[in-house]
Short mmCIF file of C-alpha atoms in Angstrom, two decimals:
data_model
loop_
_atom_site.label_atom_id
_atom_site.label_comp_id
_atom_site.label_asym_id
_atom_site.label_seq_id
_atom_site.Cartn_x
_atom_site.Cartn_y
_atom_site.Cartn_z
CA UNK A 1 -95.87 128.86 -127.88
CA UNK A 2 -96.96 132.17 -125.75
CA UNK A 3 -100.36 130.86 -125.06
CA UNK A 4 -98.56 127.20 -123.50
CA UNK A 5 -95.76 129.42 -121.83
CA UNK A 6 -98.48 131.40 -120.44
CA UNK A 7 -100.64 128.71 -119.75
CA UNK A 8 -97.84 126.89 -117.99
CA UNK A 9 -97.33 130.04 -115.60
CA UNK A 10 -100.88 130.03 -114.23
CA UNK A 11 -100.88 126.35 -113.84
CA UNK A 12 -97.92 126.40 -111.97
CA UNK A 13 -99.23 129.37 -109.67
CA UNK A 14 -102.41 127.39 -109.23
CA UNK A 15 -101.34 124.28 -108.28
CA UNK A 16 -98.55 126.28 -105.71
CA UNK A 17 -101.58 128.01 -104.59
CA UNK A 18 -103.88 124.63 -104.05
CA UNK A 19 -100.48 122.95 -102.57
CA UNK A 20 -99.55 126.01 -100.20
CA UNK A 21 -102.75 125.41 -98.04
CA UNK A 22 -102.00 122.04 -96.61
CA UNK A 23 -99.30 122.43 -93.88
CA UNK A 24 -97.88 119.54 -91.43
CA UNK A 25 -99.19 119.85 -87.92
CA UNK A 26 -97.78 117.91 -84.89
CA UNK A 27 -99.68 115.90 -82.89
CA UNK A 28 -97.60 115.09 -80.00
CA UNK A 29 -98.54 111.31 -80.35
CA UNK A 30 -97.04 108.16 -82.29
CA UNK A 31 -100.69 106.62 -81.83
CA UNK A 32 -102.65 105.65 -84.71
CA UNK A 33 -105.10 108.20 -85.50
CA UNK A 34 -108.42 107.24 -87.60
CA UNK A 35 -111.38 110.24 -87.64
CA UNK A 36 -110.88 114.27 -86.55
CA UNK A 37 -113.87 116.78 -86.62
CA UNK A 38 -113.94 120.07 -85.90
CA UNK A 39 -117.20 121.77 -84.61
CA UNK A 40 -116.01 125.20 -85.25
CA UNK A 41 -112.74 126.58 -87.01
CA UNK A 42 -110.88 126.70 -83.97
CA UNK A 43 -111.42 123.25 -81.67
CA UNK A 44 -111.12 120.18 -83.25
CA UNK A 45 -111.18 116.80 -82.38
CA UNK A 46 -108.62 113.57 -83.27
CA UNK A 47 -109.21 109.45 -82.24
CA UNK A 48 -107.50 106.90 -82.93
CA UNK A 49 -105.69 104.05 -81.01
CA UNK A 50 -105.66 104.77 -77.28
CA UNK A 51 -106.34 108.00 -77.63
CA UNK A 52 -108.22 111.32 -78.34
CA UNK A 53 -106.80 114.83 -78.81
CA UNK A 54 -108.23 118.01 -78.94
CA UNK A 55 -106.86 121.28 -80.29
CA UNK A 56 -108.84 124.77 -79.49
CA UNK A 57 -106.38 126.84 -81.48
CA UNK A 58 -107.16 125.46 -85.10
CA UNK A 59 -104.64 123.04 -84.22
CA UNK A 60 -101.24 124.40 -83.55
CA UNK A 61 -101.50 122.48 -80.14
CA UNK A 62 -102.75 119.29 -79.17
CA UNK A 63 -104.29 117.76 -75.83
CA UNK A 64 -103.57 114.45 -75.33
CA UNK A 65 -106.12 112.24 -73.51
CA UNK A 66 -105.55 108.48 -73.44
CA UNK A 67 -108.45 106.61 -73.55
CA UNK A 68 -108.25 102.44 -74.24
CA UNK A 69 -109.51 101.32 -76.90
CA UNK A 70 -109.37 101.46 -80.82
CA UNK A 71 -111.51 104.57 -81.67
CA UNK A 72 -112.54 104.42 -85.91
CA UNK A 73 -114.94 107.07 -85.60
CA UNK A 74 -115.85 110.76 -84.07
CA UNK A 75 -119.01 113.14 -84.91
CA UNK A 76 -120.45 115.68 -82.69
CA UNK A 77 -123.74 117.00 -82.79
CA UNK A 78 -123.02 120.61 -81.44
CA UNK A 79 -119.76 122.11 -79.91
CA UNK A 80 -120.27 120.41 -76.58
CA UNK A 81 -122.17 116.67 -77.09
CA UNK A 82 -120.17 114.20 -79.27
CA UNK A 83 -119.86 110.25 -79.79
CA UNK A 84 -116.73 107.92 -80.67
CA UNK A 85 -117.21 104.60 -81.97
CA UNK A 86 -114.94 101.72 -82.34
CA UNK A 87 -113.80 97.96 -82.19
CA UNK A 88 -115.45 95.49 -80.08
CA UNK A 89 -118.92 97.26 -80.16
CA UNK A 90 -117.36 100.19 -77.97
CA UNK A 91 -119.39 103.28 -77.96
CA UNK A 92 -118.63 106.92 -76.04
CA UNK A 93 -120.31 109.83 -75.42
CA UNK A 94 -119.33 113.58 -74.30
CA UNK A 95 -121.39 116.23 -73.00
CA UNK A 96 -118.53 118.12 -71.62
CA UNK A 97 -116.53 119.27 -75.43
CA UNK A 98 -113.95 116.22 -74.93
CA UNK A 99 -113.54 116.60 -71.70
CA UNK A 100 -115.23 113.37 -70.03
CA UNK A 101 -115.87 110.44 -72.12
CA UNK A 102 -118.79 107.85 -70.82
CA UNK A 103 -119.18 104.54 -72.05
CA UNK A 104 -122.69 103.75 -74.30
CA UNK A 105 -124.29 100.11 -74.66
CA UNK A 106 -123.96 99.41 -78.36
CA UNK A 107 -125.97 95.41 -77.68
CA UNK A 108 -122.89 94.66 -80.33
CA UNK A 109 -119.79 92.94 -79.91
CA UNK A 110 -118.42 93.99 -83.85
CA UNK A 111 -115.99 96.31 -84.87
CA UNK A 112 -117.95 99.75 -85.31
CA UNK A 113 -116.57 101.72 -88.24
CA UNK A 114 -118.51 105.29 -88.26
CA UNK A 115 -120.50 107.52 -86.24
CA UNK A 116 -122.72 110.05 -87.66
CA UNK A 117 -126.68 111.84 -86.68
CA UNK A 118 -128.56 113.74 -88.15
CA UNK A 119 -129.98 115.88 -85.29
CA UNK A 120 -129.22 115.90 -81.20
CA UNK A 121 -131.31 112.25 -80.90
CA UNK A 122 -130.87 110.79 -83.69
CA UNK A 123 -127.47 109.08 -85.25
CA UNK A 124 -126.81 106.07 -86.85
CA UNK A 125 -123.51 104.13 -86.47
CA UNK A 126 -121.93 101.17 -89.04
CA UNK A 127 -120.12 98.38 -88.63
CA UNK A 128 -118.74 94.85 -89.61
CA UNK A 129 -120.61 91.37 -90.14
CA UNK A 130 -123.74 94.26 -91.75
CA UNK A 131 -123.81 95.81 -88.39
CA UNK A 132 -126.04 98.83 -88.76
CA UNK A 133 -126.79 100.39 -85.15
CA UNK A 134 -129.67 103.12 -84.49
CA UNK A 135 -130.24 105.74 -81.60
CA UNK A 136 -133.73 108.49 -81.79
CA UNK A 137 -132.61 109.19 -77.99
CA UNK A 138 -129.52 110.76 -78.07
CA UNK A 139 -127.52 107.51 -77.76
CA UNK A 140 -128.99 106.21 -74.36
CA UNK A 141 -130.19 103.43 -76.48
CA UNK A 142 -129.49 101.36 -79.91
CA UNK A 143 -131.42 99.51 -82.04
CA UNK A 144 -129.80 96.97 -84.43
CA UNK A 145 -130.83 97.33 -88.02
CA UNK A 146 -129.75 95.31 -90.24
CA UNK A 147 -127.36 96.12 -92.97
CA UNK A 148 -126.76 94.91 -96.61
CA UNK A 149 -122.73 94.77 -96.71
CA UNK A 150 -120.48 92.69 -94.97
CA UNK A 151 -118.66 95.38 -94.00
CA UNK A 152 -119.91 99.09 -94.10
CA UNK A 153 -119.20 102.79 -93.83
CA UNK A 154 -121.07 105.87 -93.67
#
């Protein structure tokens, strides 16, 4: 009975522990928010539905910038150059941390689902109907490759 008391104890302290490091942040927004990625442990980065936020103090605060469209996904490939993806083939780019979003031809009409790379010039971005979009330029250009699922993720 000592041994399950005791064991009890630490598994309650543990779990507290795990528990204690999850904390509810505000956003400032009622809008639907999909991806977030930080580049360092300080400035982060939310989209979602009309919008895109940006925190630079671990997120305490957010910075609202609406933006139209229905943003799915958000990767950046250093702390300054990033890329959203989202429905109707809609593809954006910053070189400015955020700050100025420019609009990318995706060739694609479909609902784009994730954005990732795996250097500066080279990403790779998924999406309905086995839409599988590549860029080995940075993202001034995509080439369609085609997937195996109807419907994919990265």
């Amino acid at each position: 009975m000592k041994k399950f008391f005791i064991g009890l104890v630490l598994s309650t302290i543990l779990i507290s522990s795990a528990s204690a490091q999850w904390f509810v942040q505000q956003s400032g927004t009622t809008n639907n928010l999909k991806s977030v990625y930080f580049t360092n442990n300080q400035t982060g980065l939310v989209c979602g539905d009309n919008v895109i936020l940006k925190t630079s103090n671990a997120g305490n605060n957010w910075i609202k910038t609406d933006l139209p469209g229905i943003w799915n996904s958000i990767y950046f490939v250093n702390s300054v150059t990033g890329f959203i993806c989202g429905n109707n083939g809609k593809i954006m780019k910053t070189t400015s941390a955020g700050e100025n979003w420019v609009s990318l031809n995706s060739g694609t009409d479909k609902n784009l689902n994730s954005v990732k790379f795996t250097d500066e010039n080279t990403g790779y971005i998924t999406g309905w109907n086995k839409t599988l979009l590549k860029t080995t330029d940075g993202g001034n250009t995509f080439a369609s490759t085609f997937g195996s699922a109807y419907y994919m993720w990265q």
